[in-house]
PDB file of N, CA and C in Angstrom:
ATOM      1  N   UNK C   1      24.107  21.830   5.025  1.00 68.00           N
ATOM      2  CA  UNK C   1      23.825  21.234   3.647  1.00 68.00           C
ATOM      3  C   UNK C   1      23.217  19.879   3.817  1.00 68.00           C
ATOM      4  N   UNK C   2      23.764  18.993   4.723  1.00 70.00           N
ATOM      5  CA  UNK C   2      23.223  17.643   4.875  1.00 70.00           C
ATOM      6  C   UNK C   2      21.755  17.777   5.366  1.00 70.00           C
ATOM      7  N   UNK C   3      21.409  18.614   6.305  1.00 69.00           N
ATOM      8  CA  UNK C   3      20.006  18.703   6.748  1.00 69.00           C
ATOM      9  C   UNK C   3      19.096  19.135   5.596  1.00 69.00           C
ATOM     10  N   UNK C   4      19.528  20.083   4.838  1.00 70.00           N
ATOM     11  CA  UNK C   4      18.754  20.592   3.708  1.00 70.00           C
ATOM     12  C   UNK C   4      18.486  19.454   2.669  1.00 70.00           C
ATOM     13  N   UNK C   5      19.522  18.736   2.327  1.00 65.00           N
ATOM     14  CA  UNK C   5      19.383  17.721   1.391  1.00 65.00           C
ATOM     15  C   UNK C   5      18.538  16.559   1.909  1.00 65.00           C
ATOM     16  N   UNK C   6      18.637  16.275   3.147  1.00 66.00           N
ATOM     17  CA  UNK C   6      17.910  15.169   3.778  1.00 66.00           C
ATOM     18  C   UNK C   6      16.366  15.593   3.793  1.00 66.00           C
ATOM     19  N   UNK C   7      16.095  16.848   4.093  1.00 64.00           N
ATOM     20  CA  UNK C   7      14.693  17.295   4.077  1.00 64.00           C
ATOM     21  C   UNK C   7      14.133  17.255   2.634  1.00 64.00           C
ATOM     22  N   UNK C   8      14.890  17.681   1.718  1.00 61.00           N
ATOM     23  CA  UNK C   8      14.454  17.700   0.308  1.00 61.00           C
ATOM     24  C   UNK C   8      14.196  16.307  -0.153  1.00 61.00           C
ATOM     25  N   UNK C   9      15.120  15.368   0.025  1.00 63.00           N
ATOM     26  CA  UNK C   9      14.870  13.978  -0.438  1.00 63.00           C
ATOM     27  C   UNK C   9      13.814  13.270   0.315  1.00 63.00           C
ATOM     28  N   UNK C  10      13.684  13.549   1.588  1.00 58.00           N
ATOM     29  CA  UNK C  10      12.539  12.964   2.384  1.00 58.00           C
ATOM     30  C   UNK C  10      11.201  13.493   1.847  1.00 58.00           C
ATOM     31  N   UNK C  11      11.180  14.760   1.628  1.00 50.00           N
ATOM     32  CA  UNK C  11       9.881  15.399   1.204  1.00 50.00           C
ATOM     33  C   UNK C  11       9.460  14.957  -0.196  1.00 50.00           C
ATOM     34  N   UNK C  12      10.415  14.733  -0.983  1.00 49.00           N
ATOM     35  CA  UNK C  12      10.152  14.317  -2.374  1.00 49.00           C
ATOM     36  C   UNK C  12       9.544  12.982  -2.503  1.00 49.00           C
ATOM     37  N   UNK C  13      10.083  12.051  -1.654  1.00 48.00           N
ATOM     38  CA  UNK C  13       9.699  10.656  -1.762  1.00 48.00           C
ATOM     39  C   UNK C  13       8.288  10.407  -1.168  1.00 48.00           C
ATOM     40  N   UNK C  14       7.895  11.212  -0.139  1.00 44.00           N
ATOM     41  CA  UNK C  14       6.630  10.949   0.454  1.00 44.00           C
ATOM     42  C   UNK C  14       5.469  11.787  -0.092  1.00 44.00           C
ATOM     43  N   UNK C  15       5.726  12.895  -0.728  1.00 51.00           N
ATOM     44  CA  UNK C  15       4.665  13.758  -1.148  1.00 51.00           C
ATOM     45  C   UNK C  15       4.126  13.328  -2.541  1.00 51.00           C
ATOM     46  N   UNK C  16       4.869  12.597  -3.270  1.00 73.00           N
ATOM     47  CA  UNK C  16       4.501  12.249  -4.637  1.00 73.00           C
ATOM     48  C   UNK C  16       3.585  10.950  -4.768  1.00 73.00           C
ATOM     49  N   UNK C  17       3.542  10.190  -3.734  1.00 89.00           N
ATOM     50  CA  UNK C  17       2.795   8.870  -3.784  1.00 89.00           C
ATOM     51  C   UNK C  17       1.342   9.099  -3.663  1.00 89.00           C
ATOM     52  N   UNK C  18       0.533   8.544  -4.553  1.00 93.00           N
ATOM     53  CA  UNK C  18      -0.924   8.665  -4.431  1.00 93.00           C
ATOM     54  C   UNK C  18      -1.536   7.237  -4.351  1.00 93.00           C
ATOM     55  N   UNK C  19      -2.715   7.245  -3.901  1.00 95.00           N
ATOM     56  CA  UNK C  19      -3.406   5.943  -3.761  1.00 95.00           C
ATOM     57  C   UNK C  19      -3.627   5.312  -5.190  1.00 95.00           C
ATOM     58  N   UNK C  20      -3.850   6.200  -6.134  1.00 95.00           N
ATOM     59  CA  UNK C  20      -4.057   5.644  -7.506  1.00 95.00           C
ATOM     60  C   UNK C  20      -2.798   5.003  -8.008  1.00 95.00           C
ATOM     61  N   UNK C  21      -1.605   5.536  -7.692  1.00 95.00           N
ATOM     62  CA  UNK C  21      -0.329   4.931  -8.117  1.00 95.00           C
ATOM     63  C   UNK C  21      -0.184   3.563  -7.383  1.00 95.00           C
ATOM     64  N   UNK C  22      -0.571   3.495  -6.143  1.00 96.00           N
ATOM     65  CA  UNK C  22      -0.493   2.250  -5.333  1.00 96.00           C
ATOM     66  C   UNK C  22      -1.398   1.246  -5.973  1.00 96.00           C
ATOM     67  N   UNK C  23      -2.634   1.629  -6.253  1.00 96.00           N
ATOM     68  CA  UNK C  23      -3.644   0.676  -6.814  1.00 96.00           C
ATOM     69  C   UNK C  23      -3.179   0.118  -8.165  1.00 96.00           C
ATOM     70  N   UNK C  24      -2.617   0.939  -8.985  1.00 96.00           N
ATOM     71  CA  UNK C  24      -2.116   0.497 -10.356  1.00 96.00           C
ATOM     72  C   UNK C  24      -0.969  -0.452 -10.120  1.00 96.00           C
ATOM     73  N   UNK C  25      -0.032  -0.081  -9.297  1.00 96.00           N
ATOM     74  CA  UNK C  25       1.131  -1.039  -9.077  1.00 96.00           C
ATOM     75  C   UNK C  25       0.731  -2.321  -8.491  1.00 96.00           C
ATOM     76  N   UNK C  26      -0.169  -2.304  -7.515  1.00 97.00           N
ATOM     77  CA  UNK C  26      -0.598  -3.568  -6.841  1.00 97.00           C
ATOM     78  C   UNK C  26      -1.309  -4.432  -7.845  1.00 97.00           C
ATOM     79  N   UNK C  27      -2.285  -3.758  -8.633  1.00 97.00           N
ATOM     80  CA  UNK C  27      -2.958  -4.553  -9.599  1.00 97.00           C
ATOM     81  C   UNK C  27      -2.054  -5.199 -10.578  1.00 97.00           C
ATOM     82  N   UNK C  28      -1.046  -4.504 -11.086  1.00 96.00           N
ATOM     83  CA  UNK C  28      -0.108  -5.081 -12.012  1.00 96.00           C
ATOM     84  C   UNK C  28       0.650  -6.262 -11.363  1.00 96.00           C
ATOM     85  N   UNK C  29       1.123  -6.047 -10.134  1.00 96.00           N
ATOM     86  CA  UNK C  29       1.946  -7.061  -9.466  1.00 96.00           C
ATOM     87  C   UNK C  29       1.124  -8.327  -9.225  1.00 96.00           C
ATOM     88  N   UNK C  30      -0.123  -8.193  -8.852  1.00 97.00           N
ATOM     89  CA  UNK C  30      -0.875  -9.357  -8.544  1.00 97.00           C
ATOM     90  C   UNK C  30      -1.779  -9.857  -9.715  1.00 97.00           C
ATOM     91  N   UNK C  31      -1.656  -9.138 -10.803  1.00 96.00           N
ATOM     92  CA  UNK C  31      -2.489  -9.427 -12.056  1.00 96.00           C
ATOM     93  C   UNK C  31      -3.925  -9.487 -11.726  1.00 96.00           C
ATOM     94  N   UNK C  32      -4.445  -8.396 -11.183  1.00 97.00           N
ATOM     95  CA  UNK C  32      -5.866  -8.126 -10.988  1.00 97.00           C
ATOM     96  C   UNK C  32      -6.228  -6.693 -11.526  1.00 97.00           C
ATOM     97  N   UNK C  33      -7.501  -6.485 -11.604  1.00 96.00           N
ATOM     98  CA  UNK C  33      -7.889  -5.233 -12.046  1.00 96.00           C
ATOM     99  C   UNK C  33      -8.075  -4.148 -10.922  1.00 96.00           C
ATOM    100  N   UNK C  34      -7.831  -2.918 -11.135  1.00 96.00           N
ATOM    101  CA  UNK C  34      -7.966  -1.840 -10.114  1.00 96.00           C
ATOM    102  C   UNK C  34      -9.394  -1.862  -9.639  1.00 96.00           C
ATOM    103  N   UNK C  35     -10.367  -2.144 -10.525  1.00 95.00           N
ATOM    104  CA  UNK C  35     -11.761  -2.165 -10.089  1.00 95.00           C
ATOM    105  C   UNK C  35     -12.044  -3.310  -9.080  1.00 95.00           C
ATOM    106  N   UNK C  36     -11.273  -4.347  -9.319  1.00 96.00           N
ATOM    107  CA  UNK C  36     -11.448  -5.561  -8.337  1.00 96.00           C
ATOM    108  C   UNK C  36     -10.846  -5.216  -6.978  1.00 96.00           C
ATOM    109  N   UNK C  37      -9.787  -4.383  -6.925  1.00 95.00           N
ATOM    110  CA  UNK C  37      -9.205  -3.922  -5.644  1.00 95.00           C
ATOM    111  C   UNK C  37     -10.179  -3.063  -4.958  1.00 95.00           C
ATOM    112  N   UNK C  38     -10.964  -2.213  -5.618  1.00 95.00           N
ATOM    113  CA  UNK C  38     -11.865  -1.346  -5.056  1.00 95.00           C
ATOM    114  C   UNK C  38     -13.309  -2.078  -4.766  1.00 95.00           C
ATOM    115  N   UNK C  39     -13.388  -3.314  -5.287  1.00 93.00           N
ATOM    116  CA  UNK C  39     -14.720  -4.039  -5.164  1.00 93.00           C
ATOM    117  C   UNK C  39     -14.998  -4.665  -3.815  1.00 93.00           C
ATOM    118  N   UNK C  40     -15.944  -5.571  -3.871  1.00 93.00           N
ATOM    119  CA  UNK C  40     -16.306  -6.220  -2.543  1.00 93.00           C
ATOM    120  C   UNK C  40     -15.979  -7.674  -2.510  1.00 93.00           C
ATOM    121  N   UNK C  41     -15.356  -8.263  -3.550  1.00 92.00           N
ATOM    122  CA  UNK C  41     -15.034  -9.656  -3.518  1.00 92.00           C
ATOM    123  C   UNK C  41     -14.076  -9.984  -2.316  1.00 92.00           C
ATOM    124  N   UNK C  42     -14.389 -11.179  -1.754  1.00 93.00           N
ATOM    125  CA  UNK C  42     -13.596 -11.628  -0.541  1.00 93.00           C
ATOM    126  C   UNK C  42     -12.709 -12.832  -0.913  1.00 93.00           C
ATOM    127  N   UNK C  43     -12.604 -13.152  -2.224  1.00 96.00           N
ATOM    128  CA  UNK C  43     -11.824 -14.250  -2.595  1.00 96.00           C
ATOM    129  C   UNK C  43     -10.333 -13.904  -2.289  1.00 96.00           C
ATOM    130  N   UNK C  44      -9.539 -14.947  -1.957  1.00 94.00           N
ATOM    131  CA  UNK C  44      -8.115 -14.751  -1.521  1.00 94.00           C
ATOM    132  C   UNK C  44      -7.328 -14.032  -2.600  1.00 94.00           C
ATOM    133  N   UNK C  45      -7.658 -14.348  -3.915  1.00 95.00           N
ATOM    134  CA  UNK C  45      -6.756 -13.776  -4.933  1.00 95.00           C
ATOM    135  C   UNK C  45      -7.106 -12.260  -5.136  1.00 95.00           C
ATOM    136  N   UNK C  46      -8.149 -11.805  -4.587  1.00 96.00           N
ATOM    137  CA  UNK C  46      -8.508 -10.371  -4.626  1.00 96.00           C
ATOM    138  C   UNK C  46      -8.260  -9.728  -3.236  1.00 96.00           C
ATOM    139  N   UNK C  47      -8.607 -10.438  -2.159  1.00 96.00           N
ATOM    140  CA  UNK C  47      -8.516  -9.797  -0.769  1.00 96.00           C
ATOM    141  C   UNK C  47      -7.067  -9.505  -0.366  1.00 96.00           C
ATOM    142  N   UNK C  48      -6.225 -10.410  -0.665  1.00 96.00           N
ATOM    143  CA  UNK C  48      -4.778 -10.192  -0.282  1.00 96.00           C
ATOM    144  C   UNK C  48      -4.210  -8.993  -1.025  1.00 96.00           C
ATOM    145  N   UNK C  49      -4.285  -8.876  -2.397  1.00 97.00           N
ATOM    146  CA  UNK C  49      -3.826  -7.622  -3.066  1.00 97.00           C
ATOM    147  C   UNK C  49      -4.504  -6.455  -2.513  1.00 97.00           C
ATOM    148  N   UNK C  50      -5.746  -6.462  -2.198  1.00 97.00           N
ATOM    149  CA  UNK C  50      -6.521  -5.272  -1.656  1.00 97.00           C
ATOM    150  C   UNK C  50      -5.917  -4.870  -0.309  1.00 97.00           C
ATOM    151  N   UNK C  51      -5.633  -5.834   0.501  1.00 97.00           N
ATOM    152  CA  UNK C  51      -4.976  -5.582   1.814  1.00 97.00           C
ATOM    153  C   UNK C  51      -3.599  -5.032   1.607  1.00 97.00           C
ATOM    154  N   UNK C  52      -2.881  -5.488   0.702  1.00 98.00           N
ATOM    155  CA  UNK C  52      -1.505  -4.969   0.350  1.00 98.00           C
ATOM    156  C   UNK C  52      -1.611  -3.513  -0.071  1.00 98.00           C
ATOM    157  N   UNK C  53      -2.627  -3.250  -0.900  1.00 97.00           N
ATOM    158  CA  UNK C  53      -2.797  -1.844  -1.364  1.00 97.00           C
ATOM    159  C   UNK C  53      -3.188  -0.920  -0.214  1.00 97.00           C
ATOM    160  N   UNK C  54      -4.044  -1.472   0.735  1.00 97.00           N
ATOM    161  CA  UNK C  54      -4.406  -0.661   1.909  1.00 97.00           C
ATOM    162  C   UNK C  54      -3.166  -0.439   2.832  1.00 97.00           C
ATOM    163  N   UNK C  55      -2.397  -1.496   2.960  1.00 97.00           N
ATOM    164  CA  UNK C  55      -1.165  -1.432   3.776  1.00 97.00           C
ATOM    165  C   UNK C  55      -0.251  -0.328   3.249  1.00 97.00           C
ATOM    166  N   UNK C  56       0.010  -0.442   1.921  1.00 97.00           N
ATOM    167  CA  UNK C  56       0.892   0.524   1.334  1.00 97.00           C
ATOM    168  C   UNK C  56       0.379   1.996   1.355  1.00 97.00           C
ATOM    169  N   UNK C  57      -1.027   2.092   1.187  1.00 96.00           N
ATOM    170  CA  UNK C  57      -1.569   3.391   1.300  1.00 96.00           C
ATOM    171  C   UNK C  57      -1.316   4.026   2.627  1.00 96.00           C
ATOM    172  N   UNK C  58      -1.512   3.191   3.719  1.00 96.00           N
ATOM    173  CA  UNK C  58      -1.302   3.773   5.059  1.00 96.00           C
ATOM    174  C   UNK C  58       0.181   4.094   5.288  1.00 96.00           C
ATOM    175  N   UNK C  59       1.045   3.248   4.787  1.00 95.00           N
ATOM    176  CA  UNK C  59       2.479   3.528   4.929  1.00 95.00           C
ATOM    177  C   UNK C  59       3.013   4.663   4.148  1.00 95.00           C
ATOM    178  N   UNK C  60       2.554   4.809   2.877  1.00 95.00           N
ATOM    179  CA  UNK C  60       3.208   5.767   1.996  1.00 95.00           C
ATOM    180  C   UNK C  60       2.441   7.052   1.773  1.00 95.00           C
ATOM    181  N   UNK C  61       1.167   7.080   1.933  1.00 94.00           N
ATOM    182  CA  UNK C  61       0.375   8.354   1.687  1.00 94.00           C
ATOM    183  C   UNK C  61       0.189   9.032   3.031  1.00 94.00           C
ATOM    184  N   UNK C  62       0.975  10.067   3.327  1.00 86.00           N
ATOM    185  CA  UNK C  62       1.100  10.691   4.612  1.00 86.00           C
ATOM    186  C   UNK C  62       0.011  11.884   4.719  1.00 86.00           C
ATOM    187  N   UNK C  63      -0.447  12.359   3.582  1.00 87.00           N
ATOM    188  CA  UNK C  63      -1.223  13.567   3.652  1.00 87.00           C
ATOM    189  C   UNK C  63      -2.770  13.285   3.632  1.00 87.00           C
ATOM    190  N   UNK C  64      -3.125  12.046   3.899  1.00 91.00           N
ATOM    191  CA  UNK C  64      -4.636  11.708   3.861  1.00 91.00           C
ATOM    192  C   UNK C  64      -4.953  11.090   5.282  1.00 91.00           C
ATOM    193  N   UNK C  65      -6.164  11.260   5.680  1.00 93.00           N
ATOM    194  CA  UNK C  65      -6.613  10.599   6.913  1.00 93.00           C
ATOM    195  C   UNK C  65      -6.951   9.165   6.601  1.00 93.00           C
ATOM    196  N   UNK C  66      -7.076   8.360   7.628  1.00 94.00           N
ATOM    197  CA  UNK C  66      -7.433   6.975   7.509  1.00 94.00           C
ATOM    198  C   UNK C  66      -8.763   6.792   6.822  1.00 94.00           C
ATOM    199  N   UNK C  67      -9.670   7.686   7.298  1.00 94.00           N
ATOM    200  CA  UNK C  67     -11.048   7.696   6.728  1.00 94.00           C
ATOM    201  C   UNK C  67     -11.033   7.897   5.223  1.00 94.00           C
ATOM    202  N   UNK C  68     -10.185   8.871   4.775  1.00 95.00           N
ATOM    203  CA  UNK C  68     -10.131   9.175   3.333  1.00 95.00           C
ATOM    204  C   UNK C  68      -9.424   8.051   2.590  1.00 95.00           C
ATOM    205  N   UNK C  69      -8.392   7.498   3.167  1.00 95.00           N
ATOM    206  CA  UNK C  69      -7.747   6.304   2.545  1.00 95.00           C
ATOM    207  C   UNK C  69      -8.700   5.214   2.428  1.00 95.00           C
ATOM    208  N   UNK C  70      -9.514   4.858   3.404  1.00 94.00           N
ATOM    209  CA  UNK C  70     -10.463   3.770   3.364  1.00 94.00           C
ATOM    210  C   UNK C  70     -11.514   4.025   2.335  1.00 94.00           C
ATOM    211  N   UNK C  71     -11.895   5.340   2.162  1.00 94.00           N
ATOM    212  CA  UNK C  71     -12.892   5.656   1.224  1.00 94.00           C
ATOM    213  C   UNK C  71     -12.442   5.344  -0.258  1.00 94.00           C
ATOM    214  N   UNK C  72     -11.190   5.472  -0.560  1.00 93.00           N
ATOM    215  CA  UNK C  72     -10.664   5.137  -1.826  1.00 93.00           C
ATOM    216  C   UNK C  72     -10.996   3.689  -2.256  1.00 93.00           C
ATOM    217  N   UNK C  73     -11.100   2.795  -1.150  1.00 94.00           N
ATOM    218  CA  UNK C  73     -11.375   1.453  -1.393  1.00 94.00           C
ATOM    219  C   UNK C  73     -12.866   1.047  -1.133  1.00 94.00           C
ATOM    220  N   UNK C  74     -13.607   2.030  -0.723  1.00 93.00           N
ATOM    221  CA  UNK C  74     -14.993   1.836  -0.423  1.00 93.00           C
ATOM    222  C   UNK C  74     -15.160   1.158   0.943  1.00 93.00           C
ATOM    223  N   UNK C  75     -14.178   1.364   1.814  1.00 95.00           N
ATOM    224  CA  UNK C  75     -14.106   0.716   3.088  1.00 95.00           C
ATOM    225  C   UNK C  75     -13.988   1.770   4.272  1.00 95.00           C
ATOM    226  N   UNK C  76     -14.136   1.292   5.489  1.00 95.00           N
ATOM    227  CA  UNK C  76     -13.982   2.232   6.637  1.00 95.00           C
ATOM    228  C   UNK C  76     -12.540   2.241   7.069  1.00 95.00           C
ATOM    229  N   UNK C  77     -12.246   3.244   7.934  1.00 95.00           N
ATOM    230  CA  UNK C  77     -10.890   3.359   8.469  1.00 95.00           C
ATOM    231  C   UNK C  77     -10.558   2.125   9.334  1.00 95.00           C
ATOM    232  N   UNK C  78     -11.448   1.520   9.924  1.00 96.00           N
ATOM    233  CA  UNK C  78     -11.144   0.329  10.788  1.00 96.00           C
ATOM    234  C   UNK C  78     -10.730  -0.892   9.821  1.00 96.00           C
ATOM    235  N   UNK C  79     -11.385  -0.988   8.723  1.00 96.00           N
ATOM    236  CA  UNK C  79     -10.990  -2.013   7.735  1.00 96.00           C
ATOM    237  C   UNK C  79      -9.574  -1.775   7.284  1.00 96.00           C
ATOM    238  N   UNK C  80      -9.206  -0.536   7.041  1.00 96.00           N
ATOM    239  CA  UNK C  80      -7.866  -0.198   6.599  1.00 96.00           C
ATOM    240  C   UNK C  80      -6.847  -0.606   7.678  1.00 96.00           C
ATOM    241  N   UNK C  81      -7.198  -0.286   8.922  1.00 97.00           N
ATOM    242  CA  UNK C  81      -6.317  -0.695  10.058  1.00 97.00           C
ATOM    243  C   UNK C  81      -6.179  -2.184  10.187  1.00 97.00           C
ATOM    244  N   UNK C  82      -7.282  -2.906   9.946  1.00 97.00           N
ATOM    245  CA  UNK C  82      -7.243  -4.425  10.050  1.00 97.00           C
ATOM    246  C   UNK C  82      -6.336  -4.942   8.894  1.00 97.00           C
ATOM    247  N   UNK C  83      -6.490  -4.413   7.672  1.00 97.00           N
ATOM    248  CA  UNK C  83      -5.684  -4.770   6.587  1.00 97.00           C
ATOM    249  C   UNK C  83      -4.212  -4.520   6.839  1.00 97.00           C
ATOM    250  N   UNK C  84      -3.824  -3.365   7.385  1.00 97.00           N
ATOM    251  CA  UNK C  84      -2.497  -3.033   7.709  1.00 97.00           C
ATOM    252  C   UNK C  84      -1.963  -4.046   8.712  1.00 97.00           C
ATOM    253  N   UNK C  85      -2.673  -4.330   9.702  1.00 97.00           N
ATOM    254  CA  UNK C  85      -2.221  -5.345  10.749  1.00 97.00           C
ATOM    255  C   UNK C  85      -2.016  -6.742  10.132  1.00 97.00           C
ATOM    256  N   UNK C  86      -2.955  -7.106   9.334  1.00 97.00           N
ATOM    257  CA  UNK C  86      -2.951  -8.455   8.741  1.00 97.00           C
ATOM    258  C   UNK C  86      -1.783  -8.583   7.793  1.00 97.00           C
ATOM    259  N   UNK C  87      -1.481  -7.591   7.002  1.00 98.00           N
ATOM    260  CA  UNK C  87      -0.368  -7.629   6.035  1.00 98.00           C
ATOM    261  C   UNK C  87       0.966  -7.566   6.749  1.00 98.00           C
ATOM    262  N   UNK C  88       1.009  -6.794   7.825  1.00 97.00           N
ATOM    263  CA  UNK C  88       2.235  -6.677   8.654  1.00 97.00           C
ATOM    264  C   UNK C  88       2.564  -8.083   9.195  1.00 97.00           C
ATOM    265  N   UNK C  89       1.630  -8.760   9.723  1.00 97.00           N
ATOM    266  CA  UNK C  89       1.833 -10.108  10.231  1.00 97.00           C
ATOM    267  C   UNK C  89       2.261 -11.117   9.183  1.00 97.00           C
ATOM    268  N   UNK C  90       1.547 -11.003   7.979  1.00 97.00           N
ATOM    269  CA  UNK C  90       1.956 -11.879   6.838  1.00 97.00           C
ATOM    270  C   UNK C  90       3.376 -11.640   6.397  1.00 97.00           C
ATOM    271  N   UNK C  91       3.810 -10.351   6.400  1.00 97.00           N
ATOM    272  CA  UNK C  91       5.109  -9.973   5.912  1.00 97.00           C
ATOM    273  C   UNK C  91       6.224 -10.609   6.760  1.00 97.00           C
ATOM    274  N   UNK C  92       5.896 -10.773   8.077  1.00 96.00           N
ATOM    275  CA  UNK C  92       6.888 -11.379   8.963  1.00 96.00           C
ATOM    276  C   UNK C  92       7.056 -12.904   8.660  1.00 96.00           C
ATOM    277  N   UNK C  93       6.082 -13.443   8.096  1.00 96.00           N
ATOM    278  CA  UNK C  93       6.176 -14.947   7.853  1.00 96.00           C
ATOM    279  C   UNK C  93       6.361 -15.332   6.377  1.00 96.00           C
ATOM    280  N   UNK C  94       6.029 -14.405   5.423  1.00 96.00           N
ATOM    281  CA  UNK C  94       5.914 -14.830   3.987  1.00 96.00           C
ATOM    282  C   UNK C  94       7.006 -14.061   3.246  1.00 96.00           C
ATOM    283  N   UNK C  95       8.090 -14.705   2.774  1.00 97.00           N
ATOM    284  CA  UNK C  95       9.164 -14.136   2.093  1.00 97.00           C
ATOM    285  C   UNK C  95       8.729 -13.681   0.667  1.00 97.00           C
ATOM    286  N   UNK C  96       7.864 -14.443   0.063  1.00 96.00           N
ATOM    287  CA  UNK C  96       7.328 -14.083  -1.302  1.00 96.00           C
ATOM    288  C   UNK C  96       6.583 -12.846  -1.277  1.00 96.00           C
ATOM    289  N   UNK C  97       5.664 -12.661  -0.268  1.00 96.00           N
ATOM    290  CA  UNK C  97       4.917 -11.426  -0.138  1.00 96.00           C
ATOM    291  C   UNK C  97       5.885 -10.258   0.185  1.00 96.00           C
ATOM    292  N   UNK C  98       6.869 -10.477   0.954  1.00 97.00           N
ATOM    293  CA  UNK C  98       7.882  -9.428   1.208  1.00 97.00           C
ATOM    294  C   UNK C  98       8.497  -8.902  -0.103  1.00 97.00           C
ATOM    295  N   UNK C  99       8.896  -9.909  -0.986  1.00 96.00           N
ATOM    296  CA  UNK C  99       9.467  -9.533  -2.245  1.00 96.00           C
ATOM    297  C   UNK C  99       8.484  -8.743  -3.087  1.00 96.00           C
ATOM    298  N   UNK C 100       7.218  -9.232  -3.104  1.00 96.00           N
ATOM    299  CA  UNK C 100       6.199  -8.528  -3.902  1.00 96.00           C
ATOM    300  C   UNK C 100       5.965  -7.060  -3.431  1.00 96.00           C
ATOM    301  N   UNK C 101       5.937  -6.940  -2.147  1.00 97.00           N
ATOM    302  CA  UNK C 101       5.687  -5.606  -1.594  1.00 97.00           C
ATOM    303  C   UNK C 101       6.926  -4.689  -1.991  1.00 97.00           C
ATOM    304  N   UNK C 102       8.145  -5.182  -1.863  1.00 96.00           N
ATOM    305  CA  UNK C 102       9.325  -4.408  -2.163  1.00 96.00           C
ATOM    306  C   UNK C 102       9.297  -4.026  -3.689  1.00 96.00           C
ATOM    307  N   UNK C 103       8.887  -5.004  -4.524  1.00 96.00           N
ATOM    308  CA  UNK C 103       8.863  -4.757  -6.002  1.00 96.00           C
ATOM    309  C   UNK C 103       7.798  -3.587  -6.296  1.00 96.00           C
ATOM    310  N   UNK C 104       6.658  -3.640  -5.575  1.00 96.00           N
ATOM    311  CA  UNK C 104       5.609  -2.636  -5.707  1.00 96.00           C
ATOM    312  C   UNK C 104       6.178  -1.323  -5.336  1.00 96.00           C
ATOM    313  N   UNK C 105       6.878  -1.238  -4.151  1.00 95.00           N
ATOM    314  CA  UNK C 105       7.405   0.007  -3.687  1.00 95.00           C
ATOM    315  C   UNK C 105       8.398   0.589  -4.763  1.00 95.00           C
ATOM    316  N   UNK C 106       9.316  -0.239  -5.244  1.00 94.00           N
ATOM    317  CA  UNK C 106      10.261   0.150  -6.276  1.00 94.00           C
ATOM    318  C   UNK C 106       9.509   0.699  -7.532  1.00 94.00           C
ATOM    319  N   UNK C 107       8.447  -0.014  -7.917  1.00 92.00           N
ATOM    320  CA  UNK C 107       7.675   0.379  -9.096  1.00 92.00           C
ATOM    321  C   UNK C 107       7.074   1.796  -8.850  1.00 92.00           C
ATOM    322  N   UNK C 108       6.610   2.084  -7.655  1.00 92.00           N
ATOM    323  CA  UNK C 108       6.030   3.331  -7.297  1.00 92.00           C
ATOM    324  C   UNK C 108       7.095   4.432  -7.298  1.00 92.00           C
ATOM    325  N   UNK C 109       8.305   4.032  -6.883  1.00 86.00           N
ATOM    326  CA  UNK C 109       9.415   4.960  -6.808  1.00 86.00           C
ATOM    327  C   UNK C 109       9.788   5.331  -5.414  1.00 86.00           C
ATOM    328  N   UNK C 110       9.427   4.423  -4.512  1.00 81.00           N
ATOM    329  CA  UNK C 110       9.848   4.739  -3.072  1.00 81.00           C
ATOM    330  C   UNK C 110      11.039   3.932  -2.653  1.00 81.00           C
TER     331      UNK C 110
END
């Protein structure tokens, strides 16, 4: 029974998350537009939320390849990997960003 419940709960939490959900939650949390997250602006107030969205996409969307995840943002898979690494490093140092990412995860339902 424990194994079955564990599998059911694990499957439910990972299969429902989409990149669109992540984009909407990140946009709301950082008070930017979804179109800005998908855009080309490199200003810090857009780049950091975009990197957070890429980070969460890689962490939470398990049924897509890195190339497909990058395509949602108009970026390559290597850009997605760079964003993931950059945010991972920032999370180790920045408590505010940690709280924001946790809030976004809760908002998504993870």
